[in-house]
Each structure stands twice: as C-alpha cells, then as structure tokens.
PDB file of C-alpha atoms and ligand atoms in Angstrom:
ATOM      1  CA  UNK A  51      67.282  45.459-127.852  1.00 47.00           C
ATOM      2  CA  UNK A  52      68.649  46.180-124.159  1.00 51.00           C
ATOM      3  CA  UNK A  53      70.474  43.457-122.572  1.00 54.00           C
ATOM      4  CA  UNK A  54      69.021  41.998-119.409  1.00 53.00           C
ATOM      5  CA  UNK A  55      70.130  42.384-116.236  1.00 73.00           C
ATOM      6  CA  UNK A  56      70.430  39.159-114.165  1.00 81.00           C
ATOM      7  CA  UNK A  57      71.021  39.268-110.764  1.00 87.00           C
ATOM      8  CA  UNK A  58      73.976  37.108-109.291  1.00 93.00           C
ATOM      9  CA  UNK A  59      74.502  33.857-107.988  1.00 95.00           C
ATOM     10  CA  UNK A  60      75.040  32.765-104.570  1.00 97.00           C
ATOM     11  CA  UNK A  61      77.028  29.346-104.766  1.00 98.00           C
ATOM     12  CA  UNK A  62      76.743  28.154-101.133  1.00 98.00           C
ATOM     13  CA  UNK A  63      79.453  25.383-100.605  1.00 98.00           C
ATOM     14  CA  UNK A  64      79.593  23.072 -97.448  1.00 98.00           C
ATOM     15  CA  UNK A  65      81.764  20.262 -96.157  1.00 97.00           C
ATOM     16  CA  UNK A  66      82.531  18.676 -93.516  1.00 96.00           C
ATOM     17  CA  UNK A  67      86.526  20.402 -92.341  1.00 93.00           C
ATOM     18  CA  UNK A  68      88.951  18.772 -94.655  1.00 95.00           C
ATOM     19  CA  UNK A  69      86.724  17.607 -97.276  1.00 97.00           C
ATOM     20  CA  UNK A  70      87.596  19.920 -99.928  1.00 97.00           C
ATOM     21  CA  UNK A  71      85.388  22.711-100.394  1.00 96.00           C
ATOM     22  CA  UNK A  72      88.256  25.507-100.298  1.00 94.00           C
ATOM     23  CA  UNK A  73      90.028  23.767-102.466  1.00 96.00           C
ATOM     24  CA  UNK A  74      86.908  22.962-105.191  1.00 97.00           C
ATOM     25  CA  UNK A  75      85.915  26.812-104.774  1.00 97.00           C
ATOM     26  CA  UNK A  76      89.252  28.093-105.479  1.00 95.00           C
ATOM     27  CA  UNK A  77      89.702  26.082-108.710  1.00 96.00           C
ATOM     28  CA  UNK A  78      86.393  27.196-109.662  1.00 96.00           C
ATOM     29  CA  UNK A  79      87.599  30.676-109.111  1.00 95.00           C
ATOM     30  CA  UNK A  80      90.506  30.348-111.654  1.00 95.00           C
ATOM     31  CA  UNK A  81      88.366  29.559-114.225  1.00 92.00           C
ATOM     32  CA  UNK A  82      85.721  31.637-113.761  1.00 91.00           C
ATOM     33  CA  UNK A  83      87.082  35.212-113.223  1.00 84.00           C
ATOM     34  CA  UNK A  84      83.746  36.938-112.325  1.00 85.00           C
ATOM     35  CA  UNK A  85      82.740  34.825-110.060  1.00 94.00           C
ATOM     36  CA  UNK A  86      84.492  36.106-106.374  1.00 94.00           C
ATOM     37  CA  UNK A  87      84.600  34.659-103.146  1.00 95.00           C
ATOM     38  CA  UNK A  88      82.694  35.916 -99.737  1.00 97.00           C
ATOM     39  CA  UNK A  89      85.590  36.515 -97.382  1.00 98.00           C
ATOM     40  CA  UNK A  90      83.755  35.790 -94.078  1.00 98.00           C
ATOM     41  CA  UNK A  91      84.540  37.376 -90.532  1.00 98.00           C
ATOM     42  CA  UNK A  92      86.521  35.012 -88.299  1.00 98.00           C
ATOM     43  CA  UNK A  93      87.591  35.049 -84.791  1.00 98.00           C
ATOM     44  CA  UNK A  94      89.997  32.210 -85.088  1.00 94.00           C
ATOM     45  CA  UNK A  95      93.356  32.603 -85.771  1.00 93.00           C
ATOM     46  CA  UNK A  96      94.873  32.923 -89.252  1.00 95.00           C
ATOM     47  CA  UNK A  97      96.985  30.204 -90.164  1.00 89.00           C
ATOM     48  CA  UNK A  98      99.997  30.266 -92.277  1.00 89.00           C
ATOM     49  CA  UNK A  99      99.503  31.672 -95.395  1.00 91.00           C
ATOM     50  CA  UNK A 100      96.213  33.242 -94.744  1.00 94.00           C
ATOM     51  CA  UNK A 101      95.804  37.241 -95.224  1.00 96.00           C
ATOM     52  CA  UNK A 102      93.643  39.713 -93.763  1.00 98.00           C
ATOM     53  CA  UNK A 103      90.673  40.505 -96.021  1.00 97.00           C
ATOM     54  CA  UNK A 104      91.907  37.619 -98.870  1.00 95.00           C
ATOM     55  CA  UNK A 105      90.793  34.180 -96.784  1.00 94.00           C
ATOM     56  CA  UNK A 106      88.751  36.095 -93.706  1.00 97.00           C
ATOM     57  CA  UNK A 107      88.660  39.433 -91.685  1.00 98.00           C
ATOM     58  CA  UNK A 108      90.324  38.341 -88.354  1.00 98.00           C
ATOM     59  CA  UNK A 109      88.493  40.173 -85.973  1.00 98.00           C
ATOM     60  CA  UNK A 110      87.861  40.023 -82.112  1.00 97.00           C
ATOM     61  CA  UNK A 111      84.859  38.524 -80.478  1.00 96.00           C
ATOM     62  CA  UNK A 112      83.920  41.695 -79.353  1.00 96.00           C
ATOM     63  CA  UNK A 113      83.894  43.338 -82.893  1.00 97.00           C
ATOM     64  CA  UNK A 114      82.210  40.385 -84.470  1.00 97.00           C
ATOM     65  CA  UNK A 115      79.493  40.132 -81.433  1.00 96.00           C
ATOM     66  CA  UNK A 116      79.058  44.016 -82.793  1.00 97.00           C
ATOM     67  CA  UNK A 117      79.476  43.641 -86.357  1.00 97.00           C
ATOM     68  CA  UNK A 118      76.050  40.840 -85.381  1.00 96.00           C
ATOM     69  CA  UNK A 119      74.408  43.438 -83.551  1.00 97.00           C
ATOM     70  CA  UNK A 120      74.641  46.153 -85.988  1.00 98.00           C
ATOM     71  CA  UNK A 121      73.257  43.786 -88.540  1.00 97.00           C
ATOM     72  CA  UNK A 122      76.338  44.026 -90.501  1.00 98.00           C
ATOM     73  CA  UNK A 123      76.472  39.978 -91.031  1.00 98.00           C
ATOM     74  CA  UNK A 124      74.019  38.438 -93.845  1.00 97.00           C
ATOM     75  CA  UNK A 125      74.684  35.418 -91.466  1.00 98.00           C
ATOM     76  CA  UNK A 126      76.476  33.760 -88.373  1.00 98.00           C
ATOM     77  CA  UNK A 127      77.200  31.479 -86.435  1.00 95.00           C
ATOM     78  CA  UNK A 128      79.333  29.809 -84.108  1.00 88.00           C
ATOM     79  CA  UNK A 129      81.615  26.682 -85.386  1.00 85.00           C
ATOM     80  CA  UNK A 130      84.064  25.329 -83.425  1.00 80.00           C
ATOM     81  CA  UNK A 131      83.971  27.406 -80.517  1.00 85.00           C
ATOM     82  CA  UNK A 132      84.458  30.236 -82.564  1.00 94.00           C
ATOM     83  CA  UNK A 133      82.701  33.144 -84.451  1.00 97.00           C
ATOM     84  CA  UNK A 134      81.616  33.230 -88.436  1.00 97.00           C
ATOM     85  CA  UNK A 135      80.042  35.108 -90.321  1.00 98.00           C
ATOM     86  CA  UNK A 136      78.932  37.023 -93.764  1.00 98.00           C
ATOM     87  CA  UNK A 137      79.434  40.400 -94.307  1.00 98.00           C
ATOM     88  CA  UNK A 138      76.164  41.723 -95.987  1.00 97.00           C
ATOM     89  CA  UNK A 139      77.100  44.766 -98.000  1.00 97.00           C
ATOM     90  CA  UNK A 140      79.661  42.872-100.197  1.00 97.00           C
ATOM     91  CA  UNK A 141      76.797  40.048-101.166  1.00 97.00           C
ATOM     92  CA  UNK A 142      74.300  42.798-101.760  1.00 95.00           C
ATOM     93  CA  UNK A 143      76.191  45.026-103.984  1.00 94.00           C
ATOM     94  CA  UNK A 144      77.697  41.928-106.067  1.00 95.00           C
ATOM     95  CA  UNK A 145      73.703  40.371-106.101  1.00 92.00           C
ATOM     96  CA  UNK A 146      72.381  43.762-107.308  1.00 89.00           C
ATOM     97  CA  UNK A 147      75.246  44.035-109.829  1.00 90.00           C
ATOM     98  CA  UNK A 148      75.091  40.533-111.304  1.00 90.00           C
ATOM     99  CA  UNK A 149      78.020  39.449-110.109  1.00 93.00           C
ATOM    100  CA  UNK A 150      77.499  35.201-108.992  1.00 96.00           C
ATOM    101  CA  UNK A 151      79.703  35.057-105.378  1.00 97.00           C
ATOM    102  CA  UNK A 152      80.882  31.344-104.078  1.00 98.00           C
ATOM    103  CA  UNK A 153      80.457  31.078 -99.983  1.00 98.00           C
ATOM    104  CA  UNK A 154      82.535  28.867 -98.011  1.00 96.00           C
ATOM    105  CA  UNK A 155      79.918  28.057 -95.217  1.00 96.00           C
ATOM    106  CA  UNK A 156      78.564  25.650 -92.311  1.00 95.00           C
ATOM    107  CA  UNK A 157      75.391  24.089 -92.577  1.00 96.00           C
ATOM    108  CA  UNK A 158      73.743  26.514 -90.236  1.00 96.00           C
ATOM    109  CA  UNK A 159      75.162  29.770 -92.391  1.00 97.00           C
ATOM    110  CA  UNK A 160      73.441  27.516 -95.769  1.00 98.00           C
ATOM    111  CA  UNK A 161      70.218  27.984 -93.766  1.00 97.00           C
ATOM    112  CA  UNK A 162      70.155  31.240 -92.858  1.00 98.00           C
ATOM    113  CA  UNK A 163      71.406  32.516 -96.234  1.00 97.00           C
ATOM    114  CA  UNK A 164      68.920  30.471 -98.214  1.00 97.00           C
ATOM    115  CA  UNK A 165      66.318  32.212 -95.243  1.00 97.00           C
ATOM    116  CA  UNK A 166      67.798  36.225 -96.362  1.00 95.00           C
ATOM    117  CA  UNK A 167      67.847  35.550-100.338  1.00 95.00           C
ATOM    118  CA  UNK A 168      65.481  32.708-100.740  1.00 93.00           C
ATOM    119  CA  UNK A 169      65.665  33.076-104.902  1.00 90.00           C
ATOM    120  CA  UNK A 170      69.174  33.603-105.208  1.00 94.00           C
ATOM    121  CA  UNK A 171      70.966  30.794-103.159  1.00 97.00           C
ATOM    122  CA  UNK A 172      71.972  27.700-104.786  1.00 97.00           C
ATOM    123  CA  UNK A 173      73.872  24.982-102.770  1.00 98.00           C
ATOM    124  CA  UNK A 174      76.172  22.204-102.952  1.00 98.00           C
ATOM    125  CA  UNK A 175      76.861  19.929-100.105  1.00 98.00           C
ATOM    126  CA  UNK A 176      80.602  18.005-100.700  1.00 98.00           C
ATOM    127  CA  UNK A 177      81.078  14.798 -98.791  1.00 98.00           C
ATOM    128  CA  UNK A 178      84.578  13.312 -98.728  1.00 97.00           C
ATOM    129  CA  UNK A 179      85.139   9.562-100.086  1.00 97.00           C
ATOM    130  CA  UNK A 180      85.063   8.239 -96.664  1.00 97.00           C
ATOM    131  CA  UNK A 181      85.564   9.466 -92.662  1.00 96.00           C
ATOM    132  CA  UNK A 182      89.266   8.254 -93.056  1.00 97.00           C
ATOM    133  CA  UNK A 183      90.276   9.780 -95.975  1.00 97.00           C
ATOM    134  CA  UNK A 184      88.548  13.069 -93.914  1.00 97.00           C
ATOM    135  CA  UNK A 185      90.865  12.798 -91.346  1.00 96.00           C
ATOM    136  CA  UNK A 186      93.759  11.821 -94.060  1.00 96.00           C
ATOM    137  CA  UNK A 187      93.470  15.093 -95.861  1.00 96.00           C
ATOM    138  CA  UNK A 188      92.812  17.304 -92.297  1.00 95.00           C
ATOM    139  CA  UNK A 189      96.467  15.936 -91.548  1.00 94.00           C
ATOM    140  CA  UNK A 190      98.086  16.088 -94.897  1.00 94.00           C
ATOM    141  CA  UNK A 191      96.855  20.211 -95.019  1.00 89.00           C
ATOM    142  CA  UNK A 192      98.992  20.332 -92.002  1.00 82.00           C
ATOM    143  CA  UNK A 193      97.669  23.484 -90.910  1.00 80.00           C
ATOM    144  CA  UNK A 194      95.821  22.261 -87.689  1.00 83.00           C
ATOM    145  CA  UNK A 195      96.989  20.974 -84.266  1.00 89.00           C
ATOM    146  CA  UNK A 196      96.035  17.242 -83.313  1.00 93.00           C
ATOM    147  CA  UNK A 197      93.705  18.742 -80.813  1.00 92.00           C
ATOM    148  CA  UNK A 198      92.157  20.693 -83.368  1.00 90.00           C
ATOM    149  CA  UNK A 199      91.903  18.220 -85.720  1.00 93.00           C
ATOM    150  CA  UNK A 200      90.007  16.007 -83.181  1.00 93.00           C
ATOM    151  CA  UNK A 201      87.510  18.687 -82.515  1.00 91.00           C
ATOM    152  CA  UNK A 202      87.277  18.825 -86.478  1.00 92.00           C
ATOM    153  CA  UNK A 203      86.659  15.091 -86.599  1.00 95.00           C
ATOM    154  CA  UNK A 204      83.979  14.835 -84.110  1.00 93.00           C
ATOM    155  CA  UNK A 205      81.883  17.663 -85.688  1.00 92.00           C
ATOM    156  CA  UNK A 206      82.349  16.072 -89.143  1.00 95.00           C
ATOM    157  CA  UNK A 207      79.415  13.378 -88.423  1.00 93.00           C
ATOM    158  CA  UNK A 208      76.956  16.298 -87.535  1.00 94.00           C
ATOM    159  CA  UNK A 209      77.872  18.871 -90.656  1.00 95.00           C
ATOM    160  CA  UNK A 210      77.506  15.572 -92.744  1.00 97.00           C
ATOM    161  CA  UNK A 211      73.811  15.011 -91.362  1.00 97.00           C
ATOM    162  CA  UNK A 212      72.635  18.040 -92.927  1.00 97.00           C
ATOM    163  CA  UNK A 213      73.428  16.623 -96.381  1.00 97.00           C
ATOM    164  CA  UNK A 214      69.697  16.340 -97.237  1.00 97.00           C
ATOM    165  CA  UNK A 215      69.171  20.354 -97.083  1.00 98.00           C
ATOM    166  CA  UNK A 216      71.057  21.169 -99.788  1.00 98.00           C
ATOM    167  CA  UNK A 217      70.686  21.513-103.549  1.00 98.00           C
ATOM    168  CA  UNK A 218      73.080  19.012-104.600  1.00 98.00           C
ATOM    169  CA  UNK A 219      75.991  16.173-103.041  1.00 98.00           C
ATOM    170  CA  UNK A 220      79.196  15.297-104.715  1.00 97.00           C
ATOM    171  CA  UNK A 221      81.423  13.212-103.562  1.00 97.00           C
ATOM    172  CA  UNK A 222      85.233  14.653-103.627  1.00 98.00           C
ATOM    173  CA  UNK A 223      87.355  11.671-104.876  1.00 97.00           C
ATOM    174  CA  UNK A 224      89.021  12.760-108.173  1.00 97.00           C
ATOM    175  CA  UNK A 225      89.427  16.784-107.697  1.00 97.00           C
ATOM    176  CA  UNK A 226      89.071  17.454-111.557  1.00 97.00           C
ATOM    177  CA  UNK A 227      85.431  16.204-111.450  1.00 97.00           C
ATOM    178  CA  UNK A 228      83.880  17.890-108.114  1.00 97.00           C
ATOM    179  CA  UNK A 229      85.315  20.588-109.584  1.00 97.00           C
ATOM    180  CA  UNK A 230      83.371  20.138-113.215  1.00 97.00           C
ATOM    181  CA  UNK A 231      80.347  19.078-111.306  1.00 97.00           C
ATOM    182  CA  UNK A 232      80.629  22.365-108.860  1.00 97.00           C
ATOM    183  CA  UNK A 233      80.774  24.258-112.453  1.00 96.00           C
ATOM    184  CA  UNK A 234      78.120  22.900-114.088  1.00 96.00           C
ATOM    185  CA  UNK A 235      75.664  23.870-110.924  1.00 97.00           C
ATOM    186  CA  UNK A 236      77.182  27.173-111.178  1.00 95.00           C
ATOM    187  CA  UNK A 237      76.079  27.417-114.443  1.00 92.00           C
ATOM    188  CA  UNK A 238      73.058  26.069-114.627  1.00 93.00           C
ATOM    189  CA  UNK A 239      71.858  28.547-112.005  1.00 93.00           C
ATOM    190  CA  UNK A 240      73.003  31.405-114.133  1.00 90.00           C
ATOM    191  CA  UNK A 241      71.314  30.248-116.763  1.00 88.00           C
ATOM    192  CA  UNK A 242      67.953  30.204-114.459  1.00 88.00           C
ATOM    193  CA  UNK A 243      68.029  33.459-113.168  1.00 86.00           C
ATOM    194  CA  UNK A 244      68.825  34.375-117.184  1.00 82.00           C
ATOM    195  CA  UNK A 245      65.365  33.103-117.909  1.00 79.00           C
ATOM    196  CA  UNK A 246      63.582  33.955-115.096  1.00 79.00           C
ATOM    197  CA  UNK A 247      64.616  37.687-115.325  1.00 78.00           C
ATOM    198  CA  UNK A 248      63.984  37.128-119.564  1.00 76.00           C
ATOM    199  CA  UNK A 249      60.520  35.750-118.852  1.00 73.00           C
ATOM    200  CA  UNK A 250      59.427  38.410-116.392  1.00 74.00           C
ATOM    201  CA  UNK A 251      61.158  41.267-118.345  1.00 75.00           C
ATOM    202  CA  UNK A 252      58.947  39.881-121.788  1.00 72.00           C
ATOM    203  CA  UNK A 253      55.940  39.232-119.589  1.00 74.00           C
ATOM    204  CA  UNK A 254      56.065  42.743-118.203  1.00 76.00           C
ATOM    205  CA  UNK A 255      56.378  44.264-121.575  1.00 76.00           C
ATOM    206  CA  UNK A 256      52.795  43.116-122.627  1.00 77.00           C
ATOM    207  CA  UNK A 257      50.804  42.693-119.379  1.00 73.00           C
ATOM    208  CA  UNK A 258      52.447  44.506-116.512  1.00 73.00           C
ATOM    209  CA  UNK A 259      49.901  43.536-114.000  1.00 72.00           C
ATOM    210  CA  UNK A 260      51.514  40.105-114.255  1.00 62.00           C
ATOM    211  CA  UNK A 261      54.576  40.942-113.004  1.00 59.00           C
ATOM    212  CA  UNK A 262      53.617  43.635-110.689  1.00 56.00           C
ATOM    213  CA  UNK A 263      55.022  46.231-113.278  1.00 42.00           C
TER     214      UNK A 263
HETATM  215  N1  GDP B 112      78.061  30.090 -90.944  1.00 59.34           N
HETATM  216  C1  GDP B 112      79.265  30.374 -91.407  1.00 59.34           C
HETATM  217  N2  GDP B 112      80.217  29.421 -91.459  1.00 59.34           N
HETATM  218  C2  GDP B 112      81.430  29.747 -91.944  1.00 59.34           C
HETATM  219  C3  GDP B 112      81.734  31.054 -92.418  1.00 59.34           C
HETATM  220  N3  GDP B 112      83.029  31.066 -92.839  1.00 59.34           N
HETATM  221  C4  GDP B 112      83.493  29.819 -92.663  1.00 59.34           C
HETATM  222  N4  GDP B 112      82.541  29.012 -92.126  1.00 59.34           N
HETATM  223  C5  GDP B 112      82.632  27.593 -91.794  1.00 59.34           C
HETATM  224  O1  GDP B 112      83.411  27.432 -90.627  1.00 59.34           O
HETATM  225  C6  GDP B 112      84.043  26.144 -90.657  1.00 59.34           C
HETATM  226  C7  GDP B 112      85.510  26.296 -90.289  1.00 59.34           C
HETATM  227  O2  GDP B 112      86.188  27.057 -91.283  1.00 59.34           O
HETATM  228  P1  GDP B 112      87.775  27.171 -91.223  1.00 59.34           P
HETATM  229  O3  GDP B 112      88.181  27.572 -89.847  1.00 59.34           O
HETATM  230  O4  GDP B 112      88.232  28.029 -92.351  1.00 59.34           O
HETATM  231  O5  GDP B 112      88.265  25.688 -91.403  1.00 59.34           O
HETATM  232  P2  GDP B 112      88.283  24.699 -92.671  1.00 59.34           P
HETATM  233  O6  GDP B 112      86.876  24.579 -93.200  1.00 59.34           O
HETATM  234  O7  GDP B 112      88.790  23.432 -92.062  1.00 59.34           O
HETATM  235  O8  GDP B 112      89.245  25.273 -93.678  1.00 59.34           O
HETATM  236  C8  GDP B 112      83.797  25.590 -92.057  1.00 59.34           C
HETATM  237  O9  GDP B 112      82.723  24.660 -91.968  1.00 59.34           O
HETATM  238  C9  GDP B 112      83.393  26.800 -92.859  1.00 59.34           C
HETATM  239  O10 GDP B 112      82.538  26.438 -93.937  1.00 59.34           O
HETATM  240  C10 GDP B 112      80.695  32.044 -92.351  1.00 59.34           C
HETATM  241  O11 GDP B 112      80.849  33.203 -92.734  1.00 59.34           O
HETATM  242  N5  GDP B 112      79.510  31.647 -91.834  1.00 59.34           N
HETATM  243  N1  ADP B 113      89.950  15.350-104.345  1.00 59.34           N
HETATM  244  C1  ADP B 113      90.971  15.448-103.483  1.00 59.34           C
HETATM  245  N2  ADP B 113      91.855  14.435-103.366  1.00 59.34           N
HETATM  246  C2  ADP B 113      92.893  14.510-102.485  1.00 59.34           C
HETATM  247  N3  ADP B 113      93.135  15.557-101.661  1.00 59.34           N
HETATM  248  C3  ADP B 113      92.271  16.604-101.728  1.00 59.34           C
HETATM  249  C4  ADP B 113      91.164  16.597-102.636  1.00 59.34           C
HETATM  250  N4  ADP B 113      90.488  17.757-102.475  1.00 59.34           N
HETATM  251  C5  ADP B 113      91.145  18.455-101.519  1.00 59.34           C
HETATM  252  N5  ADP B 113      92.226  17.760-101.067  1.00 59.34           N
HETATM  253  C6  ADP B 113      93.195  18.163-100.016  1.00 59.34           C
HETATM  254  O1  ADP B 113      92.540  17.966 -98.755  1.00 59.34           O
HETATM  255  C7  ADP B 113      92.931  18.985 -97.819  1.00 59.34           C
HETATM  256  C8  ADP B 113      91.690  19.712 -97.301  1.00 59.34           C
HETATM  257  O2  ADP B 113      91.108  20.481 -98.352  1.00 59.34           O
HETATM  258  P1  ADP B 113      90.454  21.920 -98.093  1.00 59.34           P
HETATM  259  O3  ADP B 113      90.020  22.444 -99.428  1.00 59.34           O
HETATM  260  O4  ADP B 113      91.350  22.754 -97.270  1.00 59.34           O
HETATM  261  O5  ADP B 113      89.166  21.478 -97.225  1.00 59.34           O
HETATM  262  P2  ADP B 113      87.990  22.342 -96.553  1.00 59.34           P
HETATM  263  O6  ADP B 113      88.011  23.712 -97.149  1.00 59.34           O
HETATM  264  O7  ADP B 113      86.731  21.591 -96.874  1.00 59.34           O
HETATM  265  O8  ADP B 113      88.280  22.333 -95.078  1.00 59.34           O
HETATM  266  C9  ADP B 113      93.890  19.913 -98.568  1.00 59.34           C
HETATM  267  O9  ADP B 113      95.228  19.552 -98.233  1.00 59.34           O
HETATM  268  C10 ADP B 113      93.585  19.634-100.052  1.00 59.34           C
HETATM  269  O10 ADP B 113      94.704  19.861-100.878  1.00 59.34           O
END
C-alpha cells in the first residue's frame, strides 16, 4: 500500500505582547522537530539576541511595502506602528510537502491566513493569567523600553477582544501545561488532515466522481 500524503499544519498562535506565545511555540519546537517556525518580515528593530532570518527578516519599510506589492506576503499587517508580515513561498512549499509550520501572529494576520488556506489553519488564542501579570512578564523579558511597553499595554485589551475568532483559548499560568495543551491541538489537527486526505484518497479509489477524481 502507498503511504498518504497529508498536507501540513498551520498552527496560528496569538497573544496579547508578553503573554507567552514565543515562548509556548518554541518549547513546542524542541519537541517536535518537524514542525518549523514562520520567520515573519519585520520593520522593527531586532532586539538583543535576535538574528536575521532565525526570529524575523529585518527589512525596510520600503522593501516590505514591496515585498506586499509583489504579493510576496501570505499576510500583513501593521502592529505597533510597524510592518509584519508572512512570507508565502516558505508556507507553501512546507504545506505542499507536509511539513505542519507554527506562526507567531496578530489577530488581523489569524484572519487573513485562515482567509488564504481556509482548510489548513488551525488556531490558538493564549491569554495571560491576568493584565498585571501581562505587564509583569513584558518587564521581566527586559527587552522593551517603558515607552514601548506602554504602547504594548494599551493594545493588549484590543488583541485580547478577538479571543472569540479563534480555534481554541488557554490560559498561560503554569508553562508546562499551555505548552501540553498547544501540543495536543497540534496533534489533533494532524491527525484530521490524516483522515481527511485517507477518506478522500479511499473514496476516490471506488467512485472518483465523488471526489472530483
Ligand atoms: N500579522 C502579523 N503579525 C505578526 C507577524 N509577525 C509577528 N506579528 C505580531 O506582531 C506583534 C509584535 O511582535 P514582536 O515585535 O515580535 O513582539 P512580541 O510579540 O512582544 O515578542 C505580535 O502580536 C506578533 O504576533 C506577521 O508576520 N504577521
Ligand atoms: N507561564 C509563564 N509563567 C511565567 N513567565 C512566563 C510564562 N510564559 C512566558 N513567560 C515569560 O514572559 C515573558 C514574555 O514571553 P514571550 O514568549 O516573549 O511573549 P510573547 O511572544 O507573547 O510576546 C518572557 O520573559 C517569558 O519567559
């Protein structure tokens, strides 16, 4: 018998800033080696410890404005003041290949994907235990200024109002178990598009008009 092909997963993560969601898709990462992460276009400036092409692209508003124009971006959008945004060719070829990808993205980027790839998204919407232990952690990461932090804060009440729109919510208190949670979504979704590809691969063996075969 041949094996099926599945195609990937796209594990959409959002957060309010500070809530966790690096931090729960990176841990997912280390225990899941074929799952990889969408490094996003940024205009902002890395921080310490970020590298070209690992965290984001750093580019300049004029390339991104371009890379949007050329319809090189699955998705955009502007957060904080600056730009975001998916590269499509990465998500395409790793869709196409069966290869699941996690995406660290806004509310508006969760739309627009689940708008490009309406069977493949899957989404998980992380809320932290409370707005002060929000703006604990954005201090404790210590990689934003006050200022920035502020601007972080104040947006936090509107990225939380889009909880509804996604798949699932998890609260972030105890790391270990957003993280199981975050894995068992992850899996569960592989093991859809397993049986929806199984199903129409066994329906289109006997009656292809079915399927479209
Ligand atoms: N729409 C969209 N949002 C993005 C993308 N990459 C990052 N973001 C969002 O932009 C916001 C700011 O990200 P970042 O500057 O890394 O700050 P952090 O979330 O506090 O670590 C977060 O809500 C990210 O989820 C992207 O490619 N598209
Ligand atoms: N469950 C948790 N309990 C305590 N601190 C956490 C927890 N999850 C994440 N953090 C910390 O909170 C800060 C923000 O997390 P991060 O993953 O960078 O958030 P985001 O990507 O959502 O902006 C980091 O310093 C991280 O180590």
């Amino acid at each position: 018998m041949t094996a099926i092909a599945r195609r990937g997963v796209c594990l959409v993560i959002s957060a309010p800033s500070g809530a966790g969601k690096s931090t729960i898709a990176n841990a997912l990462r280390a225990s899941e080696p074929r799952l990889s992460h969408s490094v996003s276009v940024t205009t902002r400036q890395s921080r310490p410890g970020e590298h070209e092409g690992v965290h984001y692209h750093f580019r300049s508003m004029e390339t991104f404005r371009e890379m949007a124009r050329k319809g090189e971006l699955l998705e955009w959008a502007e957060v904080f003041g600056r730009g975001y945004g998916t590269p499509r060719a990465p998500v395409e070829a790793a869709l196409a290949g069966g290869r699941d990808m996690v995406f660290d993205i806004d509310w508006q980027g969760h739309r627009q994907l689940r708008a490009a790839l309406p069977e493949d998204v899957v989404s998980l919407f992380v809320l932290p235990p409370s707005l002060a232990e929000l703006e604990r952690r954005l201090h404790s990461r210590a990689s934003d200024d006050p200022a920035e932090i502020e601007r972080r804060m104040a947006a936090a009440r509107d990225e939380i109002s889009h909880w509804a729109e996604f798949d699932h919510v998890i609260v972030n208190d105890e790391l270990d178990r957003a993280v199981n949670a975050a894995r068992s979504i992850l899996i569960a979704a592989r093991l859809e598009t397993v049986r929806q590809t199984g199903l129409a691969q066994m329906v289109a063996s006997f009656a292809p008009h079915v399927v479209g075969g």
